Short mmCIF file of C-alpha atoms in Angstrom, two decimals:
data_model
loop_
_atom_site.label_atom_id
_atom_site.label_comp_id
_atom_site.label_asym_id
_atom_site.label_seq_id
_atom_site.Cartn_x
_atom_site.Cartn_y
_atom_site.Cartn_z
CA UNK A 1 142.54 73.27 127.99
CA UNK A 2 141.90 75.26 124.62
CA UNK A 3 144.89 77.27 123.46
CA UNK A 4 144.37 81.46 123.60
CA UNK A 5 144.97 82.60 120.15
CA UNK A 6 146.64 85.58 119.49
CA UNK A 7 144.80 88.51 117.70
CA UNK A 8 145.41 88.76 113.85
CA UNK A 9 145.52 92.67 114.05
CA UNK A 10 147.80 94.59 116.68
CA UNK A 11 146.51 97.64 117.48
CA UNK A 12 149.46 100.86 117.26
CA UNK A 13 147.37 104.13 117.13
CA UNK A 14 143.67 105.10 116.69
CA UNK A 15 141.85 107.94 115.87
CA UNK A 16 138.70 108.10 118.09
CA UNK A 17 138.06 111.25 117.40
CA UNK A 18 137.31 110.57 113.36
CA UNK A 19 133.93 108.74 114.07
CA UNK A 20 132.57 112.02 116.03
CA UNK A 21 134.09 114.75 113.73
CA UNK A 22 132.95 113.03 110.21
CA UNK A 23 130.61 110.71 108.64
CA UNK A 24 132.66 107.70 107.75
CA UNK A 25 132.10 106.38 104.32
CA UNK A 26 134.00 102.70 103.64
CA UNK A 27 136.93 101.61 104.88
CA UNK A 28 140.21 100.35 102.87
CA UNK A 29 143.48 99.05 104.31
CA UNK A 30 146.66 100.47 102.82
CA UNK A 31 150.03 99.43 103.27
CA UNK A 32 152.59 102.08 104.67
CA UNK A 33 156.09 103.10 103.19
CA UNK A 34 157.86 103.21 106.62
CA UNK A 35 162.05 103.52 107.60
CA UNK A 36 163.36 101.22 109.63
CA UNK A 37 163.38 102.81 113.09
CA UNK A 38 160.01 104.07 112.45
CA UNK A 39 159.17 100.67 112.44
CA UNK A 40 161.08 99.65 115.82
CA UNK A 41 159.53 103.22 117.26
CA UNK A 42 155.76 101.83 116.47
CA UNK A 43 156.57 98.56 118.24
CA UNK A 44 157.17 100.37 121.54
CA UNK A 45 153.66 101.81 120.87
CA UNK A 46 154.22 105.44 120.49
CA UNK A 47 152.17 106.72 117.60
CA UNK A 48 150.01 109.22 117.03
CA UNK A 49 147.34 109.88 114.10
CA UNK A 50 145.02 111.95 115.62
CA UNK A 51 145.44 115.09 113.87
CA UNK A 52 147.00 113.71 110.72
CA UNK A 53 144.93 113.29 107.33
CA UNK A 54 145.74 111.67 103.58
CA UNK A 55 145.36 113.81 100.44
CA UNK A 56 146.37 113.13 97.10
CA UNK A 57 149.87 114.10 95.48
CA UNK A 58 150.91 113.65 91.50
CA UNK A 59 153.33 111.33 91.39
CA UNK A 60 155.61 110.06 88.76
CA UNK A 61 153.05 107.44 87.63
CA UNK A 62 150.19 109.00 88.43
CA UNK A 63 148.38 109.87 91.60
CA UNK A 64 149.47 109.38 94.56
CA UNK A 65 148.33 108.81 98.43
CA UNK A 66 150.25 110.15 101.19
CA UNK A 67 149.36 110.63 104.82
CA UNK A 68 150.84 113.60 106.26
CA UNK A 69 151.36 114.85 109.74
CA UNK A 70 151.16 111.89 111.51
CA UNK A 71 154.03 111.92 114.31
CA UNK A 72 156.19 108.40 114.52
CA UNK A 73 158.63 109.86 117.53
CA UNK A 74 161.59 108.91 117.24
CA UNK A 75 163.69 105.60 118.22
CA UNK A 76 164.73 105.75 121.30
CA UNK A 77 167.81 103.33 120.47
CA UNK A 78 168.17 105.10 117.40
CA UNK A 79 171.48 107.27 116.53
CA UNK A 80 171.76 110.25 113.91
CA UNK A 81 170.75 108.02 111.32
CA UNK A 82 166.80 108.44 113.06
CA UNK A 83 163.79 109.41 111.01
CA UNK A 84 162.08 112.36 110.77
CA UNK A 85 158.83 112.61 113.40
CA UNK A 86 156.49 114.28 111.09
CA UNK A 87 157.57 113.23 107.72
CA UNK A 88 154.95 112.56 104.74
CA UNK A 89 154.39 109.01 104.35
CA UNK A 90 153.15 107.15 101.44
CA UNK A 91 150.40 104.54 101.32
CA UNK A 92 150.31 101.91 99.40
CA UNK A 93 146.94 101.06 97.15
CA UNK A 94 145.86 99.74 93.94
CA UNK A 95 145.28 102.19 91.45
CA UNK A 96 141.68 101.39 90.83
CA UNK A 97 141.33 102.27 94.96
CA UNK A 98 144.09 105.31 94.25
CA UNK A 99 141.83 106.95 91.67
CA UNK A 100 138.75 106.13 93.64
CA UNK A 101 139.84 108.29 96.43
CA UNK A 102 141.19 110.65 94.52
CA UNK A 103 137.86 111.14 92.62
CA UNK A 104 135.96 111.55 96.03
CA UNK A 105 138.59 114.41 97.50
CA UNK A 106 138.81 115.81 94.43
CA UNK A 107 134.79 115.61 92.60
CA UNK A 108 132.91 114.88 95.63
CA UNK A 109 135.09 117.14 98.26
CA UNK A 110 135.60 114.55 100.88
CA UNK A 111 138.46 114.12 103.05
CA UNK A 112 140.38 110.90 103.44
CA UNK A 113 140.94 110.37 106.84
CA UNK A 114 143.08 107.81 109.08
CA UNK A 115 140.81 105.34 111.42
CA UNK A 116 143.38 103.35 112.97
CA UNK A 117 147.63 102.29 112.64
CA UNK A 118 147.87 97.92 112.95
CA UNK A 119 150.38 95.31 112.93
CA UNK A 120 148.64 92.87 110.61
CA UNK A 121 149.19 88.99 111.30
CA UNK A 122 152.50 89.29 108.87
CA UNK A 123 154.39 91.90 111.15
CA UNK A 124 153.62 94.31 108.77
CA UNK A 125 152.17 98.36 109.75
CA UNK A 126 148.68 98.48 107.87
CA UNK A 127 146.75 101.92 107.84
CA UNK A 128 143.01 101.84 107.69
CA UNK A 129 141.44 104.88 106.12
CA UNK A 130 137.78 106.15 105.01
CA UNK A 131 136.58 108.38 103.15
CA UNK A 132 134.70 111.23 105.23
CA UNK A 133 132.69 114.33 105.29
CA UNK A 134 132.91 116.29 107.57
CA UNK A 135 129.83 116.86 110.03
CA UNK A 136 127.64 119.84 111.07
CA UNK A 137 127.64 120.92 114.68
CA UNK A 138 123.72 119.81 114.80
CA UNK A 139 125.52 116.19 113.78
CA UNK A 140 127.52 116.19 116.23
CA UNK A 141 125.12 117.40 119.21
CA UNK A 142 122.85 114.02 117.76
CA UNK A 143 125.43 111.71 117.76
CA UNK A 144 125.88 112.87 121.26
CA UNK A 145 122.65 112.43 122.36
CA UNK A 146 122.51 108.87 120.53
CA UNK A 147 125.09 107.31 122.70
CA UNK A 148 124.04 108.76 125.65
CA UNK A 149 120.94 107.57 125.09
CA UNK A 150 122.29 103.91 124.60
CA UNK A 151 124.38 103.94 127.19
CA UNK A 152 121.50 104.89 129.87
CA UNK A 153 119.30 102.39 128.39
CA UNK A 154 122.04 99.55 128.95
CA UNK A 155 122.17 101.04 132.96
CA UNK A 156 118.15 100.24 132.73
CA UNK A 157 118.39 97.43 131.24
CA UNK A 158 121.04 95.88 133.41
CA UNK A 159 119.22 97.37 136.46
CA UNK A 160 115.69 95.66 135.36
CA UNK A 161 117.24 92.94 133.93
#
């Protein structure tokens, strides 16, 4: 009997929402500065990055990426010493991808926004952003249209088929 492998990436949190409100440019995975019972809260799956975003701060070496207002409840075994719910948290990038995305919010006026929270194989929380902008309601009313379209074509095709 072949042996079930276990999925590389552990899905926490996802923002569904980000592939109907922008267009999505490419995708990089950054590494999260996290506390320890944030940690332990995202392995009993409560997470949410739905409304939170990533902008560009000056740091003390330079720019910075932080993602801010995503809400990590907190630990339920936890004790005073808990974490903050809403607290800014920084991502960690190369520099070359730091001033890349800083050039696109800044130049370009794009928004950097959060796709999805994992567990990579590792154990460790990986964020994966994009770079967006934002779309027009006439966008959204196609992209609308465009699934519906594909997902009544699947009914006829499974119906005929």
């Amino acid at each position: 009997m072949a042996k079930k492998t276990e999925p590389t990436r552990k899905l926490i949190a996802e923002n569904k929402k980000a592939r109907f409100e922008y267009k999505l440019d490419d995708a990089i995975e950054a590494g999260i500065v996290l506390t320890g019972t944030e940690v332990k809260a995202l392995r009993e799956g409560k997470a949410n990055i739905a409304e939170s975003y990533c902008a560009p701060e000056n740091g003390p070496n330079g720019p910075e990426i932080w993602l801010i207002n995503a809400n990590i409840p907190e630990y339920s075994g936890g004790n005073r010493e808990n974490h903050e719910p809403k607290r800014n948290r920084k991502l960690l990038l190369h520099r070359r991808q730091v001033n890349q995305l800083v050039g696109a919010v800044e130049k370009q006026g794009r928004t950097i926004v959060p796709l999805r929270m994992v567990f990579d194989k590792n154990g460790r929380v990986k964020l994966d952003i994009a770079v967006a902008e934002g779309k027009k309601l006439h966008d959204k009313r196609q992209t609308q249209k465009d699934r519906e379209w594909g997902r009544q074509k699947q009914r006829l095709l499974k119906d005929y088929g």
